[in-house]
Every structure is written in structure tokens, then in C-alpha cells.
PDB file of C-alpha atoms in Angstrom:
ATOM      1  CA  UNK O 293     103.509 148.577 107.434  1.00  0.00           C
ATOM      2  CA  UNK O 294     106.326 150.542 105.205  1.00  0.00           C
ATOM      3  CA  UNK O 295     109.052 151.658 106.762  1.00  0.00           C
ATOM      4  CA  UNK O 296     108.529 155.008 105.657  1.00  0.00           C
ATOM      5  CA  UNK O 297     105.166 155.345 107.586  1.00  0.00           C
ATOM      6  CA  UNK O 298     106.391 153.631 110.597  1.00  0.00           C
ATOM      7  CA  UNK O 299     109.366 156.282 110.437  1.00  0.00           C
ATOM      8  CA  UNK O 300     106.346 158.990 110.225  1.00  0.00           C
ATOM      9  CA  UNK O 301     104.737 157.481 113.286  1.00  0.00           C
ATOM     10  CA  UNK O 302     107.642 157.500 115.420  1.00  0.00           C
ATOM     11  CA  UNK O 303     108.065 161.089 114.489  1.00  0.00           C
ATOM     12  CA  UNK O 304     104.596 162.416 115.399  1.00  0.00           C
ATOM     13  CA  UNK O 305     104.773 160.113 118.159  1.00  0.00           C
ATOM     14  CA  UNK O 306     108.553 161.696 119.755  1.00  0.00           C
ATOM     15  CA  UNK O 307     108.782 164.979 120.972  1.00  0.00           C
ATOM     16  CA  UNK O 308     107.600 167.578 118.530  1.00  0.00           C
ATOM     17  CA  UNK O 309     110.658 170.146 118.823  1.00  0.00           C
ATOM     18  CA  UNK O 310     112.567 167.054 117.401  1.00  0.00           C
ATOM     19  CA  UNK O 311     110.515 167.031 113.992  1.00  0.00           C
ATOM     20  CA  UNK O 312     113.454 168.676 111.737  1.00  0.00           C
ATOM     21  CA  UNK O 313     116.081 166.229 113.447  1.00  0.00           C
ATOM     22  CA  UNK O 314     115.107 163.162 112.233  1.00  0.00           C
ATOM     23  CA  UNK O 315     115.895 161.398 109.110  1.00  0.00           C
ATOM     24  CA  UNK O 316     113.891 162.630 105.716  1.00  0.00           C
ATOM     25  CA  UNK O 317     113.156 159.276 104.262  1.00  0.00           C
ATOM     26  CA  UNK O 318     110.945 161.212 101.741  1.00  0.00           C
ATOM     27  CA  UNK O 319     113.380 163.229 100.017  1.00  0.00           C
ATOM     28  CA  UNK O 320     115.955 160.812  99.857  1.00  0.00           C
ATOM     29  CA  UNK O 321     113.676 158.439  98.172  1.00  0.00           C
ATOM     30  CA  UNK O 322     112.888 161.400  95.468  1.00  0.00           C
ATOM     31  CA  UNK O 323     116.643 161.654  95.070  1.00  0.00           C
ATOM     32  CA  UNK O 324     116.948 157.550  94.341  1.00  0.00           C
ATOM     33  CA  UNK O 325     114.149 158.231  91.915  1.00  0.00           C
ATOM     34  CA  UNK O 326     116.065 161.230  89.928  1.00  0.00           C
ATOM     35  CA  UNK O 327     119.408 158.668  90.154  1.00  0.00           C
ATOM     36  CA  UNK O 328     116.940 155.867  88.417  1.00  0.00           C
ATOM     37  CA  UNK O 329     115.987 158.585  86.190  1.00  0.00           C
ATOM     38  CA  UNK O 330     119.108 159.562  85.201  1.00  0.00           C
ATOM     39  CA  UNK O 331     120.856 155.839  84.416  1.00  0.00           C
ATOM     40  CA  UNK O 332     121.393 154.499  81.092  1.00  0.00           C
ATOM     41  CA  UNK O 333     119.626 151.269  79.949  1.00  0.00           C
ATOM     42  CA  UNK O 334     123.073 149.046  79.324  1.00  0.00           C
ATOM     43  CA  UNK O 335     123.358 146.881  75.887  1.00  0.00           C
ATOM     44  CA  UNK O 336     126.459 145.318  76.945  1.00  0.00           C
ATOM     45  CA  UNK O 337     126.798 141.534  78.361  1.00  0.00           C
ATOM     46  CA  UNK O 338     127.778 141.470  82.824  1.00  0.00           C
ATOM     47  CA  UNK O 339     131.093 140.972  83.495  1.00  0.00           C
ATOM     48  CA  UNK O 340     132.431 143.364  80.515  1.00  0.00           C
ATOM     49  CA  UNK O 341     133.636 147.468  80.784  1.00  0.00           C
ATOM     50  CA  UNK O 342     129.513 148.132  81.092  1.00  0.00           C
ATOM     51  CA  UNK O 343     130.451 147.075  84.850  1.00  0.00           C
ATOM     52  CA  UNK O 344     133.452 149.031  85.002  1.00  0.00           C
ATOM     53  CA  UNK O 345     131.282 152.131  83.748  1.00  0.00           C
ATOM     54  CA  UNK O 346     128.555 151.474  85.900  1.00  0.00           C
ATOM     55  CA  UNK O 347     130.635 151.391  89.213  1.00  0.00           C
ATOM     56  CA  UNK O 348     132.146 154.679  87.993  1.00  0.00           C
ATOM     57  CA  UNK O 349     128.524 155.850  87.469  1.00  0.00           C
ATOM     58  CA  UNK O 350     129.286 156.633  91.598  1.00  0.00           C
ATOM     59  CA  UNK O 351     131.276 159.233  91.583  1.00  0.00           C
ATOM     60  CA  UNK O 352     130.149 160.820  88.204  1.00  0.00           C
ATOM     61  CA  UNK O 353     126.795 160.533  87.943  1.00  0.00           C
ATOM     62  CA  UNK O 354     125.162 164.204  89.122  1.00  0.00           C
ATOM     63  CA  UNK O 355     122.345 162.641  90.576  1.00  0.00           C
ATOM     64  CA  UNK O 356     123.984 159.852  92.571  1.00  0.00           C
ATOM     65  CA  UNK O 357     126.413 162.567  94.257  1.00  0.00           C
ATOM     66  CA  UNK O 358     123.948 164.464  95.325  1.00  0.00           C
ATOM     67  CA  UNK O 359     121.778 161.582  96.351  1.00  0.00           C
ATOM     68  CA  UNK O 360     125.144 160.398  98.841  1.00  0.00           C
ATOM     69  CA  UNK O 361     125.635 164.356  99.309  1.00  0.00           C
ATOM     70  CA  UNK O 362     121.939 164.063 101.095  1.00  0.00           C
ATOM     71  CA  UNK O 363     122.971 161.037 102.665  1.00  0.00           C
ATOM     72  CA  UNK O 364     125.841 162.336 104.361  1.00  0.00           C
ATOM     73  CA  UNK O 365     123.835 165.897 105.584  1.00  0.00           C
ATOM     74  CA  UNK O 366     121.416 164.224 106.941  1.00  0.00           C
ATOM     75  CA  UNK O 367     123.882 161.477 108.766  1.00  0.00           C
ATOM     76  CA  UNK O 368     125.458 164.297 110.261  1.00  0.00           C
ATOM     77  CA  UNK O 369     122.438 166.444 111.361  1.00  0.00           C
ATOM     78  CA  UNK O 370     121.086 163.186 113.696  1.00  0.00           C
ATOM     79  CA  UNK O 371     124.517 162.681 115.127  1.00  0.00           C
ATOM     80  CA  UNK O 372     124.600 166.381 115.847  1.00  0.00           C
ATOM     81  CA  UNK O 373     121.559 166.623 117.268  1.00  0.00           C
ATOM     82  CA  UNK O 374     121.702 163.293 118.976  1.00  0.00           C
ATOM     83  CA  UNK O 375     125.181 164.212 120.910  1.00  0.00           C
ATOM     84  CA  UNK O 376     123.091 167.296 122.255  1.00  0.00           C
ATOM     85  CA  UNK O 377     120.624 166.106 123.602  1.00  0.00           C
ATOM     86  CA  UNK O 378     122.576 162.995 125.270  1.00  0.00           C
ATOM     87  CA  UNK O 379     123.983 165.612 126.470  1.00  0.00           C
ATOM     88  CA  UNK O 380     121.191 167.280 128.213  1.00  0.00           C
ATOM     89  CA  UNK O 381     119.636 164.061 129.340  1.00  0.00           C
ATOM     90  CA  UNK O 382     122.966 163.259 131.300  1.00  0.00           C
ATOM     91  CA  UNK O 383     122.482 166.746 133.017  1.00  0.00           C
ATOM     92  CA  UNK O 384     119.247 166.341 134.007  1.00  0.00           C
ATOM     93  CA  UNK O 385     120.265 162.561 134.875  1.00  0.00           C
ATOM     94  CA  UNK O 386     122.915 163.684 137.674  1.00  0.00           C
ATOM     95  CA  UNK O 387     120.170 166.537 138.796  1.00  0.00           C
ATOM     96  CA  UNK O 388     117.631 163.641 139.337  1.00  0.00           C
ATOM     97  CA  UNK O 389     120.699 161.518 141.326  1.00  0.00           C
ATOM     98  CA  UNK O 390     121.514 164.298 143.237  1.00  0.00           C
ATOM     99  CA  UNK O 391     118.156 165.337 144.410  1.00  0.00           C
ATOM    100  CA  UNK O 392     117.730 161.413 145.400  1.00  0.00           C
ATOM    101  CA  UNK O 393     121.242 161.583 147.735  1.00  0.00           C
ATOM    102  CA  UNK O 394     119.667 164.268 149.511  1.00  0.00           C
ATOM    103  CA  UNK O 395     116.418 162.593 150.115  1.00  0.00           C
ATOM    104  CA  UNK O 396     118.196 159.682 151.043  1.00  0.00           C
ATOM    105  CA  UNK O 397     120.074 161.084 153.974  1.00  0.00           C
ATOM    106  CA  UNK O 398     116.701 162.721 155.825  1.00  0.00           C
ATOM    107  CA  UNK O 399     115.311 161.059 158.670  1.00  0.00           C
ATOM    108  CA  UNK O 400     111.806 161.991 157.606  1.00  0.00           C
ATOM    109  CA  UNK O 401     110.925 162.090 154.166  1.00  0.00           C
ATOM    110  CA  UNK O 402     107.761 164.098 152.849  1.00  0.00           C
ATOM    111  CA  UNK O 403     105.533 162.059 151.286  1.00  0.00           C
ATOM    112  CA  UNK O 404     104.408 164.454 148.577  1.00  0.00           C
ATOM    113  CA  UNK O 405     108.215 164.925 147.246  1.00  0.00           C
ATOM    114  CA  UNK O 406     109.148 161.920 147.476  1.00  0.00           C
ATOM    115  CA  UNK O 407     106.233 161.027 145.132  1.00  0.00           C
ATOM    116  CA  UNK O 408     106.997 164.343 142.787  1.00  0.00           C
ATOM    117  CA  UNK O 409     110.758 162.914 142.587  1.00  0.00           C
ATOM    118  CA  UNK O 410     108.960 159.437 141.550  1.00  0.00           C
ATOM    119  CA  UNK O 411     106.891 161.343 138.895  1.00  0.00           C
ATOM    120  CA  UNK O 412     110.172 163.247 137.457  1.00  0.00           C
ATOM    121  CA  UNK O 413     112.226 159.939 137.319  1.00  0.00           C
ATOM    122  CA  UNK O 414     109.117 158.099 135.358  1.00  0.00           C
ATOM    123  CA  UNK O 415     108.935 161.551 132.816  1.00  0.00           C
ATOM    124  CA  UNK O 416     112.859 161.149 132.499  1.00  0.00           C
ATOM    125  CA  UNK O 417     112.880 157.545 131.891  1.00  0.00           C
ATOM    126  CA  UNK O 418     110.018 157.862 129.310  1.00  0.00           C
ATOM    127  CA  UNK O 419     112.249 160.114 127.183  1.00  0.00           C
ATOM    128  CA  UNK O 420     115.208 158.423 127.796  1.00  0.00           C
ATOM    129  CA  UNK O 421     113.415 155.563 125.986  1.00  0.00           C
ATOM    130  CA  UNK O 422     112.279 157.750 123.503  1.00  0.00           C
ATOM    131  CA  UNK O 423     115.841 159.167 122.574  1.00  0.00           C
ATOM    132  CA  UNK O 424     116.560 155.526 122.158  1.00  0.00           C
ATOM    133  CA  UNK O 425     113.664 154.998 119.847  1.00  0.00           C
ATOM    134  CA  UNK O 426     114.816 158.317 117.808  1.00  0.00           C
ATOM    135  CA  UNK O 427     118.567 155.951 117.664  1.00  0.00           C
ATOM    136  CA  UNK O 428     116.909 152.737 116.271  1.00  0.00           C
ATOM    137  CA  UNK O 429     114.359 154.491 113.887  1.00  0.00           C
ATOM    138  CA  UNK O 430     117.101 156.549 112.032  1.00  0.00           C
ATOM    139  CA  UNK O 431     119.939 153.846 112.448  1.00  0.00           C
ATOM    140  CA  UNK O 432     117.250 151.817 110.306  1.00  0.00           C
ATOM    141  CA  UNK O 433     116.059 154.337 108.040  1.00  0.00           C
ATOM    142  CA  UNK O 434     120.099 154.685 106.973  1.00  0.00           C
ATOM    143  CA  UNK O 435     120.036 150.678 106.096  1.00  0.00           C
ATOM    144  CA  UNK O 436     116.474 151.067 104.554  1.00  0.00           C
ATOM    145  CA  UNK O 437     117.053 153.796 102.365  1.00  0.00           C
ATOM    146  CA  UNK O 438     120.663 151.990 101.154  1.00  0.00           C
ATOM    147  CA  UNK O 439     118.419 149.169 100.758  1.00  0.00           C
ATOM    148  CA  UNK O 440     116.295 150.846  98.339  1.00  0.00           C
ATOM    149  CA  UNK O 441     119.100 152.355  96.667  1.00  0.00           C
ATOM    150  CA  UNK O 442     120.862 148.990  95.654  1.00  0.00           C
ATOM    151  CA  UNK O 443     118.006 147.535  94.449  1.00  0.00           C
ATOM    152  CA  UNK O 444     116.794 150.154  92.078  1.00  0.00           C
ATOM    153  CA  UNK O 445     120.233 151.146  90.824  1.00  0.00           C
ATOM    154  CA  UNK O 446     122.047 148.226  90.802  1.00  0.00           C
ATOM    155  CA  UNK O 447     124.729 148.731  92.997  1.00  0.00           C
ATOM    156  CA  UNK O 448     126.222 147.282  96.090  1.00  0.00           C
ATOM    157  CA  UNK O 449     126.734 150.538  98.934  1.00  0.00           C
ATOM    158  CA  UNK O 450     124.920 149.701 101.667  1.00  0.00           C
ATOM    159  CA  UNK O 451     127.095 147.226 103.450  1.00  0.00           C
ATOM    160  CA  UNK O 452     129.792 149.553 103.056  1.00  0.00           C
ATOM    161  CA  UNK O 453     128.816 152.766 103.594  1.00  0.00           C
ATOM    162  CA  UNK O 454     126.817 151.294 107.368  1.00  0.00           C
ATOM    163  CA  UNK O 455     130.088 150.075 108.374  1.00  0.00           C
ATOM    164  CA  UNK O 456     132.465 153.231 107.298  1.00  0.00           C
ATOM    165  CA  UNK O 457     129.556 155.828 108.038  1.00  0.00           C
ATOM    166  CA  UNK O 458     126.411 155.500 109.904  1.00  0.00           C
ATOM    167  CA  UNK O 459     127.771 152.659 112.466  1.00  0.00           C
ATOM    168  CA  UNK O 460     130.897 155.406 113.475  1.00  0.00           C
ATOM    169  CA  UNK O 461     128.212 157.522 114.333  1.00  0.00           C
ATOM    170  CA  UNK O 462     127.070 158.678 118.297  1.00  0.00           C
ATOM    171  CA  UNK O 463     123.662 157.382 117.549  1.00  0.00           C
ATOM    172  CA  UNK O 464     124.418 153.566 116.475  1.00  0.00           C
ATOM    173  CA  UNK O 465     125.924 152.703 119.552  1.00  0.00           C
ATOM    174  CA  UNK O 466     124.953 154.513 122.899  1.00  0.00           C
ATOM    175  CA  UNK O 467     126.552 152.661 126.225  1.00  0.00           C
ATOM    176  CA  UNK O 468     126.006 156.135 127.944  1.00  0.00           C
ATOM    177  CA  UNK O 469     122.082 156.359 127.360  1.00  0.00           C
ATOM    178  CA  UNK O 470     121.635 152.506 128.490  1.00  0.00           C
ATOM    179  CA  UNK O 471     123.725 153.132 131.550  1.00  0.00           C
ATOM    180  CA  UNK O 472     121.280 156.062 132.390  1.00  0.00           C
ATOM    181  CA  UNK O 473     118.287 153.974 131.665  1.00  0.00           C
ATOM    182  CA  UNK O 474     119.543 151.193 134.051  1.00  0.00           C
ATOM    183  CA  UNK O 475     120.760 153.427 136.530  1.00  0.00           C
ATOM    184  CA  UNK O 476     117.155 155.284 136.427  1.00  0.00           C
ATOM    185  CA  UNK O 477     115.202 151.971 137.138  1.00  0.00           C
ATOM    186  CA  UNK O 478     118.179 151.146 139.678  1.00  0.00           C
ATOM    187  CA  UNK O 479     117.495 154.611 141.306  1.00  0.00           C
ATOM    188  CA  UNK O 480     113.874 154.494 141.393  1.00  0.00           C
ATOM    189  CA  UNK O 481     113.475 151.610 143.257  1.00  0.00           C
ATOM    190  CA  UNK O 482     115.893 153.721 146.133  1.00  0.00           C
ATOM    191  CA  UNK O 483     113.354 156.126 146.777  1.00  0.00           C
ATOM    192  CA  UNK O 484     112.697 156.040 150.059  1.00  0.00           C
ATOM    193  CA  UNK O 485     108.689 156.209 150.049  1.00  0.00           C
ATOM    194  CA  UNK O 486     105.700 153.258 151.482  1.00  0.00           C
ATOM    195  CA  UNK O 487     105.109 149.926 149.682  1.00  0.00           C
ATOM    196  CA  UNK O 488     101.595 151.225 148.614  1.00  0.00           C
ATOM    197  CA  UNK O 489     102.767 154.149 147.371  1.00  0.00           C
ATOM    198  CA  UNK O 490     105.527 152.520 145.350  1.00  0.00           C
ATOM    199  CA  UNK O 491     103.427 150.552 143.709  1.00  0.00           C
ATOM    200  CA  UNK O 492     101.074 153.175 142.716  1.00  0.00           C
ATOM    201  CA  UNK O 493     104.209 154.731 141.124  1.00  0.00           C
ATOM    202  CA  UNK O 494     105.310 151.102 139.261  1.00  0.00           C
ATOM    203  CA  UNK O 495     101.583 150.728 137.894  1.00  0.00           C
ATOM    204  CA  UNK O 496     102.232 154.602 136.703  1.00  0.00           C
ATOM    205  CA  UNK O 497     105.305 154.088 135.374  1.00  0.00           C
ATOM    206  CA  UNK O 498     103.995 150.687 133.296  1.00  0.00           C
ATOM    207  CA  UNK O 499     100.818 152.982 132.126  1.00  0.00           C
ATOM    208  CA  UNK O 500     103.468 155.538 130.564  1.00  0.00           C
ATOM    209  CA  UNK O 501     105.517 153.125 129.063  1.00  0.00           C
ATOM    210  CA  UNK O 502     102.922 151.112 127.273  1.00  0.00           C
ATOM    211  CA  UNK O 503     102.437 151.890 123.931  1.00  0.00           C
ATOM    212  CA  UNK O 504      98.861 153.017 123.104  1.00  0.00           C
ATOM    213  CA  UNK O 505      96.387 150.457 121.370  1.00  0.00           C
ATOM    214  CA  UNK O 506      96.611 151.607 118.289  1.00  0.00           C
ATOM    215  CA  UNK O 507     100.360 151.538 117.908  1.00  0.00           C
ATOM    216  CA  UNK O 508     101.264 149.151 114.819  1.00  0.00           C
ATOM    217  CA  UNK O 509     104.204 146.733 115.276  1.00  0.00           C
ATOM    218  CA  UNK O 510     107.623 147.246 114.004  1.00  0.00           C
ATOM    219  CA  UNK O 511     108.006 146.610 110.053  1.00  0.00           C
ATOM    220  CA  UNK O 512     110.213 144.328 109.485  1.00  0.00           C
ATOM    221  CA  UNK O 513     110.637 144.953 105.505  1.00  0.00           C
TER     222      UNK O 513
END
């Protein structure tokens, strides 16, 4: 499968008050198109001033500046929007922890809340994992779309660019949403309930996590 339809997948798939915040893969392919467009077939031999010309072609072709313009919008939306909602997961993480301390220290713990704290920890942890899905699809799409750039232009930006650009960003390296997601399944396993009904909650917490039958594998072109 093309990345570009897995990317659509993963979108329709995620939560869908996220759909502006993630990566348009379309449009930045229409603006590699207009910067193909645009170039100028080149008569003269590799290695000459054609190369010299065509590496200035960067920074004064129209359509290449606004093709890294888009680039750099969009980079900056996801890490925006990313950030935030880290943000609000880690909130709602030390809510769940909290709620879990107090359970903890009862002598008697109701069965029912102790199964309604299982059922919020498994609805966390199944959008913790998809936050983490929304960092790998984008992170990708950024190398993807670079990809694609290099090949139909000519140029050599994507190495660069991941390492000065999209790899400084909040979403290309997240220690604090893996910490949560360990801590969660940590935490989980705390909850101070029967082995049966524990291991209703585990089977439920497997079911949620499974990807659905008709889910195609990652691309890996």
C-alpha cells in the first residue's frame, strides 16, 4: 500500500477532532508537481555551472520556496498540536494515578469502581497509543514526502532538512509519552480488584488494542 493511503487510514482511523492536525501529504505532493513543472530541462554536461544553477534553483525557484514554505507550516502545526495534547494526556495521566492512590489505601474496595477505573486506564492507554501512532505516521510522511521530492527534482534535502528540522521537533522523539504508556500498564496491574475480574479486564484491554481485520500492514515504500 502507498504511503499516502496508509497516511489516510491512520487518519480516519485516529480521533476525528484531530483530522486538520495531521500532515497534508496531498497538497504537498501538488506543490512537488508545480516545482517539476516549473524546472528547466538542462543541456549542460554534470559536474559544470548547470550544477551550481541547479542547487541555487533552492532558494530562487518560486515554486520550490513555497513547496519548503508548506513544508515548514505544516512541521510546525503537528509539533503545535502534538505539545498540546501531550499535554493533556499527562493531565489526565496524574488524574488516573491519583484516583488509583486513593483506591489503594481503602480497606474495602468496590468492585464496580475498581472495574470503571480499569475501563478508564484501558480508554487512556488506547489513545496514548494512538498519539504515538499520530508521531510515527507524520515523522514518516516528513521523510516520504522529502523522498519524493529528491527524486523528482533532483536534489539532495531530505537527509538534511530531517536532521536540522523535523527530528528537533516534540513529535520525533517523545520519552514523556512512553514513560506514561509504561507507567499505565505498570499501574494497571496495581489495581486492587479479583484474579477473575482482572483478567476479564486484560482480555478487554487486548480486544481494544488489536487492530481490526481489515487493517493493512505498514508500507514500507
Amino acid at each position: 500500500m502507498k504511503f499516502g493511503k496508509e497516511l489516510l487510514n491512520s487518519v480516519n482511523q485516529s480521533n476525528p477532532e484531530w483530522g486538520p492536525f495531521w500532515m497534508n501529504y496531498k497538497v504537498l505532493k501538488k506543490r512537488i508537481k508545480a516545482v517539476v513543472g516549473s524546472q528547466k530541462p538542462s543541456t549542460t554536461p554534470a559536474g559544470t555551472v548547470a550544477d551550481s544553477a541547479k542547487e541555487a534553483e533552492l532558494t530562487q525557484n518560486r515554486e520550490e520556496i513555497e513547496f519548503f514554505m508548506e513544508l515548514r507550516d505544516q512541521l510546525r502545526k503537528l509539533a503545535c498540536f502534538y505539545v498540546s495534547e501531550e499535554k493533556r494526556y499527562l493531565f489526565r495521566f496524574h488524574q488516573l494515578q491519583a484516583v488509583l492512590r486513593d483506591m489503594k489505601k481503602k480497606a474495602d474496595v468496590d468492585e464496580m469502581d475498581a472495574k470503571r477505573l480499569m475501563l478508564a486506564f484501558v480508554h487512556f492507554y488506547r489513545e496514548c497509543i494512538q498519539l504515538e501512532n499520530y508521531a510515527v505516521m507524520n515523522y514518516q510522511g516528513f521523510s516520504k514526502i522529502l523522498k519524493k521530492h529528491d527524486k523528482m527534482t533532483g536534489h539532495n534535502t531530505r537527509t538534511k532538512y530531517m536532521r536540522k528540522m523535523v527530528n528537533q521537533s516534540p513529535f520525533a522523539n517523545y520519552p514523556q509519552l512512553i514513560t506514561m504508556l509504561e507507567n499505565t500498564e505498570r499501574m494497571f496491574a496495581e489495581i486492587p480488584v479479583g484474579d477473575s475480574v482482572m483478567q476479564t479486564a486484560m482480555h478487554m484491554a487486548t480486544m481494544m488494542a488489536t487492530p481490526a481485520p481489515d487493517d493493512e500492514p505498514m508500507a514500507t515504500t
